[in-house]
mmCIF file of C-alpha atoms in Angstrom:
data_model
loop_
_atom_site.group_PDB
_atom_site.id
_atom_site.type_symbol
_atom_site.label_atom_id
_atom_site.label_comp_id
_atom_site.label_asym_id
_atom_site.label_seq_id
_atom_site.Cartn_x
_atom_site.Cartn_y
_atom_site.Cartn_z
ATOM 1 C CA UNK V 27 -4.832 2.968 9.925
ATOM 2 C CA UNK V 28 -7.539 4.668 8.435
ATOM 3 C CA UNK V 29 -7.024 3.383 5.038
ATOM 4 C CA UNK V 30 -7.042 -0.126 6.518
ATOM 5 C CA UNK V 31 -10.165 0.336 8.227
ATOM 6 C CA UNK V 32 -11.726 1.601 4.783
ATOM 7 C CA UNK V 33 -10.867 -1.906 3.179
ATOM 8 C CA UNK V 34 -12.178 -3.714 6.123
ATOM 9 C CA UNK V 35 -15.523 -1.922 6.382
ATOM 10 C CA UNK V 36 -15.817 -1.890 2.518
ATOM 11 C CA UNK V 37 -15.305 -5.829 2.598
ATOM 12 C CA UNK V 38 -17.962 -6.044 5.269
ATOM 13 C CA UNK V 39 -15.999 -6.817 8.368
ATOM 14 C CA UNK V 40 -15.176 -4.432 11.351
ATOM 15 C CA UNK V 41 -11.631 -4.259 12.473
ATOM 16 C CA UNK V 42 -11.440 -3.265 16.076
ATOM 17 C CA UNK V 43 -7.901 -4.536 16.180
ATOM 18 C CA UNK V 44 -5.848 -1.579 14.980
ATOM 19 C CA UNK V 45 -4.110 -1.212 18.220
ATOM 20 C CA UNK V 46 -2.825 -4.538 18.431
ATOM 21 C CA UNK V 47 -1.756 -4.390 14.638
ATOM 22 C CA UNK V 48 0.132 -1.194 15.184
ATOM 23 C CA UNK V 49 1.933 -2.719 18.336
ATOM 24 C CA UNK V 50 3.027 -5.856 16.489
ATOM 25 C CA UNK V 51 4.155 -4.028 13.160
ATOM 26 C CA UNK V 52 6.170 -1.566 15.310
ATOM 27 C CA UNK V 53 7.716 -4.514 17.321
ATOM 28 C CA UNK V 54 8.417 -6.381 14.057
ATOM 29 C CA UNK V 55 9.956 -3.309 12.581
ATOM 30 C CA UNK V 56 12.228 -2.439 15.504
ATOM 31 C CA UNK V 57 13.320 -6.270 15.751
ATOM 32 C CA UNK V 58 14.221 -6.181 12.056
ATOM 33 C CA UNK V 59 16.229 -2.643 12.288
ATOM 34 C CA UNK V 60 18.028 -3.592 15.329
ATOM 35 C CA UNK V 61 18.989 -7.278 13.969
ATOM 36 C CA UNK V 62 20.999 -5.675 11.043
ATOM 37 C CA UNK V 63 21.941 -2.102 12.367
ATOM 38 C CA UNK V 64 24.872 -1.698 9.729
ATOM 39 C CA UNK V 65 22.628 -2.155 6.551
ATOM 40 C CA UNK V 66 22.608 0.745 4.295
ATOM 41 C CA UNK V 67 19.524 2.943 4.402
ATOM 42 C CA UNK V 68 18.158 1.984 0.993
ATOM 43 C CA UNK V 69 18.073 -1.786 2.089
ATOM 44 C CA UNK V 70 17.047 -1.537 5.767
ATOM 45 C CA UNK V 71 14.451 1.032 5.598
ATOM 46 C CA UNK V 72 12.190 -0.733 3.115
ATOM 47 C CA UNK V 73 12.665 -4.081 4.680
ATOM 48 C CA UNK V 74 11.897 -2.375 8.360
ATOM 49 C CA UNK V 75 8.756 -0.908 6.952
ATOM 50 C CA UNK V 76 7.867 -4.373 5.084
ATOM 51 C CA UNK V 77 8.182 -6.318 8.462
ATOM 52 C CA UNK V 78 5.602 -3.872 10.105
ATOM 53 C CA UNK V 79 3.332 -4.621 7.166
ATOM 54 C CA UNK V 80 3.924 -8.442 7.204
ATOM 55 C CA UNK V 81 3.404 -8.740 10.978
ATOM 56 C CA UNK V 82 0.411 -6.370 10.921
ATOM 57 C CA UNK V 83 -1.256 -8.748 8.033
ATOM 58 C CA UNK V 84 -0.693 -11.676 10.154
ATOM 59 C CA UNK V 85 -2.325 -10.101 13.182
ATOM 60 C CA UNK V 86 -5.268 -9.149 11.079
ATOM 61 C CA UNK V 87 -5.328 -12.521 9.224
ATOM 62 C CA UNK V 88 -5.853 -14.633 12.247
ATOM 63 C CA UNK V 89 -9.186 -12.958 13.140
ATOM 64 C CA UNK V 90 -9.824 -12.878 9.019
ATOM 65 C CA UNK V 91 -9.469 -16.476 8.758
ATOM 66 C CA UNK V 92 -11.263 -17.441 11.766
ATOM 67 C CA UNK V 93 -14.114 -15.075 10.257
ATOM 68 C CA UNK V 94 -13.997 -16.765 6.743
ATOM 69 C CA UNK V 95 -13.716 -20.361 7.906
ATOM 70 C CA UNK V 96 -15.744 -20.666 11.062
ATOM 71 C CA UNK V 97 -17.811 -17.379 11.171
ATOM 72 C CA UNK V 98 -16.259 -16.282 14.312
ATOM 73 C CA UNK V 99 -17.088 -12.698 15.341
ATOM 74 C CA UNK V 100 -14.395 -10.500 14.055
ATOM 75 C CA UNK V 101 -14.988 -7.601 16.546
ATOM 76 C CA UNK V 102 -14.514 -9.922 19.436
ATOM 77 C CA UNK V 103 -11.359 -11.883 17.977
ATOM 78 C CA UNK V 104 -9.821 -8.455 16.967
ATOM 79 C CA UNK V 105 -10.180 -7.135 20.606
ATOM 80 C CA UNK V 106 -8.630 -10.250 21.774
ATOM 81 C CA UNK V 107 -5.786 -9.995 19.637
ATOM 82 C CA UNK V 108 -5.105 -6.300 21.056
ATOM 83 C CA UNK V 109 -4.706 -7.975 24.418
ATOM 84 C CA UNK V 110 -2.316 -10.566 23.174
ATOM 85 C CA UNK V 111 -0.228 -7.963 21.298
ATOM 86 C CA UNK V 112 -0.195 -5.604 24.295
ATOM 87 C CA UNK V 113 0.927 -8.484 26.641
ATOM 88 C CA UNK V 114 3.639 -9.733 24.105
ATOM 89 C CA UNK V 115 4.991 -6.086 24.036
ATOM 90 C CA UNK V 116 5.216 -5.844 27.806
ATOM 91 C CA UNK V 117 6.889 -9.020 27.820
ATOM 92 C CA UNK V 118 9.199 -8.290 25.091
ATOM 93 C CA UNK V 119 10.306 -4.720 26.250
ATOM 94 C CA UNK V 120 11.094 -6.390 29.738
ATOM 95 C CA UNK V 121 12.943 -9.287 28.471
ATOM 96 C CA UNK V 122 14.325 -10.024 24.920
ATOM 97 C CA UNK V 123 14.267 -6.520 23.532
ATOM 98 C CA UNK V 124 15.113 -4.406 26.514
ATOM 99 C CA UNK V 125 17.689 -2.030 25.721
ATOM 100 C CA UNK V 126 21.160 -3.266 26.984
ATOM 101 C CA UNK V 127 21.690 0.542 28.289
ATOM 102 C CA UNK V 128 18.954 0.159 30.654
ATOM 103 C CA UNK V 129 20.145 -3.161 31.851
ATOM 104 C CA UNK V 130 23.577 -1.840 32.495
ATOM 105 C CA UNK V 131 22.310 1.304 34.126
ATOM 106 C CA UNK V 132 19.885 -0.849 36.304
ATOM 107 C CA UNK V 133 16.872 1.419 35.356
ATOM 108 C CA UNK V 134 15.212 -1.257 33.399
ATOM 109 C CA UNK V 135 12.896 1.443 31.597
ATOM 110 C CA UNK V 136 10.892 -0.956 29.252
ATOM 111 C CA UNK V 137 11.946 0.115 25.812
ATOM 112 C CA UNK V 138 14.161 -1.147 22.834
ATOM 113 C CA UNK V 139 17.697 0.035 22.117
ATOM 114 C CA UNK V 140 17.676 3.209 19.550
ATOM 115 C CA UNK V 141 17.029 2.261 16.179
ATOM 116 C CA UNK V 142 19.975 2.814 13.447
ATOM 117 C CA UNK V 143 19.711 6.364 11.717
ATOM 118 C CA UNK V 144 19.328 4.567 8.584
ATOM 119 C CA UNK V 145 15.478 3.799 9.125
ATOM 120 C CA UNK V 146 14.780 7.276 10.688
ATOM 121 C CA UNK V 147 12.042 8.892 8.402
ATOM 122 C CA UNK V 148 12.960 12.349 7.312
ATOM 123 C CA UNK V 149 11.530 15.483 9.183
ATOM 124 C CA UNK V 150 9.818 17.597 6.881
ATOM 125 C CA UNK V 151 9.860 20.562 9.231
ATOM 126 C CA UNK V 152 12.670 21.011 11.563
ATOM 127 C CA UNK V 153 11.966 20.706 15.219
ATOM 128 C CA UNK V 154 8.421 19.439 14.695
ATOM 129 C CA UNK V 155 7.152 15.844 14.492
ATOM 130 C CA UNK V 156 6.081 16.180 10.863
ATOM 131 C CA UNK V 157 7.991 13.454 8.927
ATOM 132 C CA UNK V 158 7.818 11.941 5.471
ATOM 133 C CA UNK V 159 5.135 9.369 6.903
ATOM 134 C CA UNK V 160 2.783 11.944 6.044
ATOM 135 C CA UNK V 161 3.855 11.559 2.309
ATOM 136 C CA UNK V 162 3.485 7.953 2.512
ATOM 137 C CA UNK V 163 0.094 8.172 4.005
ATOM 138 C CA UNK V 164 -1.046 10.476 0.902
ATOM 139 C CA UNK V 165 0.389 8.328 -1.650
ATOM 140 C CA UNK V 166 -1.226 5.125 -0.160
ATOM 141 C CA UNK V 167 -4.464 7.016 0.006
ATOM 142 C CA UNK V 168 -4.461 7.127 -3.850
ATOM 143 C CA UNK V 169 -3.385 3.808 -4.247
ATOM 144 C CA UNK V 170 -6.141 2.372 -1.939
ATOM 145 C CA UNK V 171 -8.644 4.257 -4.076
ATOM 146 C CA UNK V 172 -7.480 2.485 -7.250
ATOM 147 C CA UNK V 173 -7.489 -0.676 -5.594
ATOM 148 C CA UNK V 174 -11.155 -0.529 -4.242
ATOM 149 C CA UNK V 175 -12.495 1.140 -7.457
ATOM 150 C CA UNK V 176 -10.186 0.344 -10.176
ATOM 151 C CA UNK V 177 -9.321 -3.219 -9.850
ATOM 152 C CA UNK V 178 -11.092 -6.691 -9.783
ATOM 153 C CA UNK V 179 -10.016 -7.304 -6.168
ATOM 154 C CA UNK V 180 -11.340 -4.129 -4.994
ATOM 155 C CA UNK V 181 -14.538 -4.508 -6.914
ATOM 156 C CA UNK V 182 -14.927 -8.182 -5.160
ATOM 157 C CA UNK V 183 -14.135 -6.632 -1.816
ATOM 158 C CA UNK V 184 -16.882 -4.162 -2.262
ATOM 159 C CA UNK V 185 -19.309 -6.723 -3.559
ATOM 160 C CA UNK V 186 -18.604 -9.033 -0.722
ATOM 161 C CA UNK V 187 -19.437 -6.132 1.731
ATOM 162 C CA UNK V 188 -22.588 -4.924 0.257
ATOM 163 C CA UNK V 189 -24.216 -8.380 -0.347
ATOM 164 C CA UNK V 190 -22.373 -11.537 0.397
ATOM 165 C CA UNK V 191 -25.096 -13.683 -0.965
ATOM 166 C CA UNK V 192 -25.358 -11.757 -4.397
ATOM 167 C CA UNK V 193 -21.401 -11.948 -4.453
ATOM 168 C CA UNK V 194 -21.592 -15.891 -3.755
ATOM 169 C CA UNK V 195 -24.365 -16.155 -6.425
ATOM 170 C CA UNK V 196 -22.072 -14.339 -8.784
ATOM 171 C CA UNK V 197 -19.258 -16.849 -8.283
ATOM 172 C CA UNK V 198 -17.066 -14.528 -5.869
ATOM 173 C CA UNK V 199 -15.475 -16.669 -3.142
ATOM 174 C CA UNK V 200 -16.881 -14.693 -0.332
ATOM 175 C CA UNK V 201 -14.774 -16.603 2.396
ATOM 176 C CA UNK V 202 -11.463 -15.622 0.662
ATOM 177 C CA UNK V 203 -12.266 -11.802 0.150
ATOM 178 C CA UNK V 204 -13.606 -11.462 3.651
ATOM 179 C CA UNK V 205 -10.390 -12.807 4.985
ATOM 180 C CA UNK V 206 -8.436 -10.708 2.465
ATOM 181 C CA UNK V 207 -10.254 -7.531 3.669
ATOM 182 C CA UNK V 208 -8.915 -7.885 7.294
ATOM 183 C CA UNK V 209 -5.526 -9.164 6.230
ATOM 184 C CA UNK V 210 -5.076 -5.868 4.125
ATOM 185 C CA UNK V 211 -6.490 -3.677 6.737
ATOM 186 C CA UNK V 212 -4.047 -5.214 9.392
ATOM 187 C CA UNK V 213 -1.035 -4.721 6.948
ATOM 188 C CA UNK V 214 -2.040 -0.970 6.805
ATOM 189 C CA UNK V 215 -2.085 -0.830 10.557
ATOM 190 C CA UNK V 216 1.080 -2.470 10.963
ATOM 191 C CA UNK V 217 2.877 -0.244 8.431
ATOM 192 C CA UNK V 218 1.355 2.474 10.910
ATOM 193 C CA UNK V 219 3.181 1.119 13.659
ATOM 194 C CA UNK V 220 6.507 0.788 11.557
ATOM 195 C CA UNK V 221 6.184 4.522 10.506
ATOM 196 C CA UNK V 222 5.256 5.726 13.924
ATOM 197 C CA UNK V 223 8.517 4.077 15.699
ATOM 198 C CA UNK V 224 10.993 4.934 12.749
ATOM 199 C CA UNK V 225 9.535 8.428 12.242
ATOM 200 C CA UNK V 226 8.658 9.511 15.823
ATOM 201 C CA UNK V 227 10.101 7.565 18.663
ATOM 202 C CA UNK V 228 13.111 5.989 16.832
ATOM 203 C CA UNK V 229 12.878 3.059 19.324
ATOM 204 C CA UNK V 230 10.011 0.659 20.532
ATOM 205 C CA UNK V 231 8.509 1.985 23.815
ATOM 206 C CA UNK V 232 5.387 1.117 25.862
ATOM 207 C CA UNK V 233 2.263 3.182 24.897
ATOM 208 C CA UNK V 234 3.539 4.002 21.453
ATOM 209 C CA UNK V 235 0.284 3.337 19.822
ATOM 210 C CA UNK V 236 -1.340 6.249 21.349
ATOM 211 C CA UNK V 237 -4.866 4.860 20.695
ATOM 212 C CA UNK V 238 -4.342 5.453 17.000
ATOM 213 C CA UNK V 239 -5.926 2.101 16.351
ATOM 214 C CA UNK V 240 -9.366 3.660 17.582
ATOM 215 C CA UNK V 241 -8.642 7.095 16.416
ATOM 216 C CA UNK V 242 -8.081 5.558 12.619
ATOM 217 C CA UNK V 243 -11.711 4.013 12.801
ATOM 218 C CA UNK V 244 -13.068 7.673 13.467
ATOM 219 C CA UNK V 245 -11.075 9.093 10.660
ATOM 220 C CA UNK V 246 -12.248 6.369 8.381
ATOM 221 C CA UNK V 247 -16.039 7.032 9.248
ATOM 222 C CA UNK V 248 -15.554 10.813 8.926
ATOM 223 C CA UNK V 249 -14.219 10.404 5.521
ATOM 224 C CA UNK V 250 -17.294 8.402 4.646
ATOM 225 C CA UNK V 251 -15.178 5.017 4.191
ATOM 226 C CA UNK V 252 -13.437 6.498 1.209
ATOM 227 C CA UNK V 253 -9.665 6.464 1.185
ATOM 228 C CA UNK V 254 -9.351 9.871 -0.428
ATOM 229 C CA UNK V 255 -11.912 11.100 2.165
#
């Protein structure tokens, strides 16, 4: 989430929608994993994580496009999208995604069925919650650094964030890169949701985001909006 916040802030937009993006990313990842539970791990795990990325990108892209095309305040829209994600989760976990075992037992605890073990991330230290998602985060931090400081796309994102008028004068399509900043930010938060559900809970549950959408903002600011920080 912190890496996504770095991209958004560097692009001159503020993403307060990490909570919702985590939720929809986890929902999408859970739905994909439960749809084809017999697939081998080498195919199902990447597809599960990419489902979280894609759904998070969509959830971040909606405020991004509204900001780029209609200049709608992204703080308001991302907060509103959080509420839509939360209510969607409540509906799905009490209806279409409710664990059949809960229905059979009559308990109806709002949670999905257990995800297939093929998508469970490896625990790095037994009897702890430290899993291979930590390694993914470190690798992505390096990749985001290269994106922002070693690629044309990253240069344009930072230019738009520093001075949109100057960037526009230089021929950079400001609206496109404003939207892209929120799309990428949402993608990373969606991946965080997918990793949380495959690495910790192994099922979709209520409250799984744990406030990480807001904690990621704090982490990014403490790191001075630099991915390695």
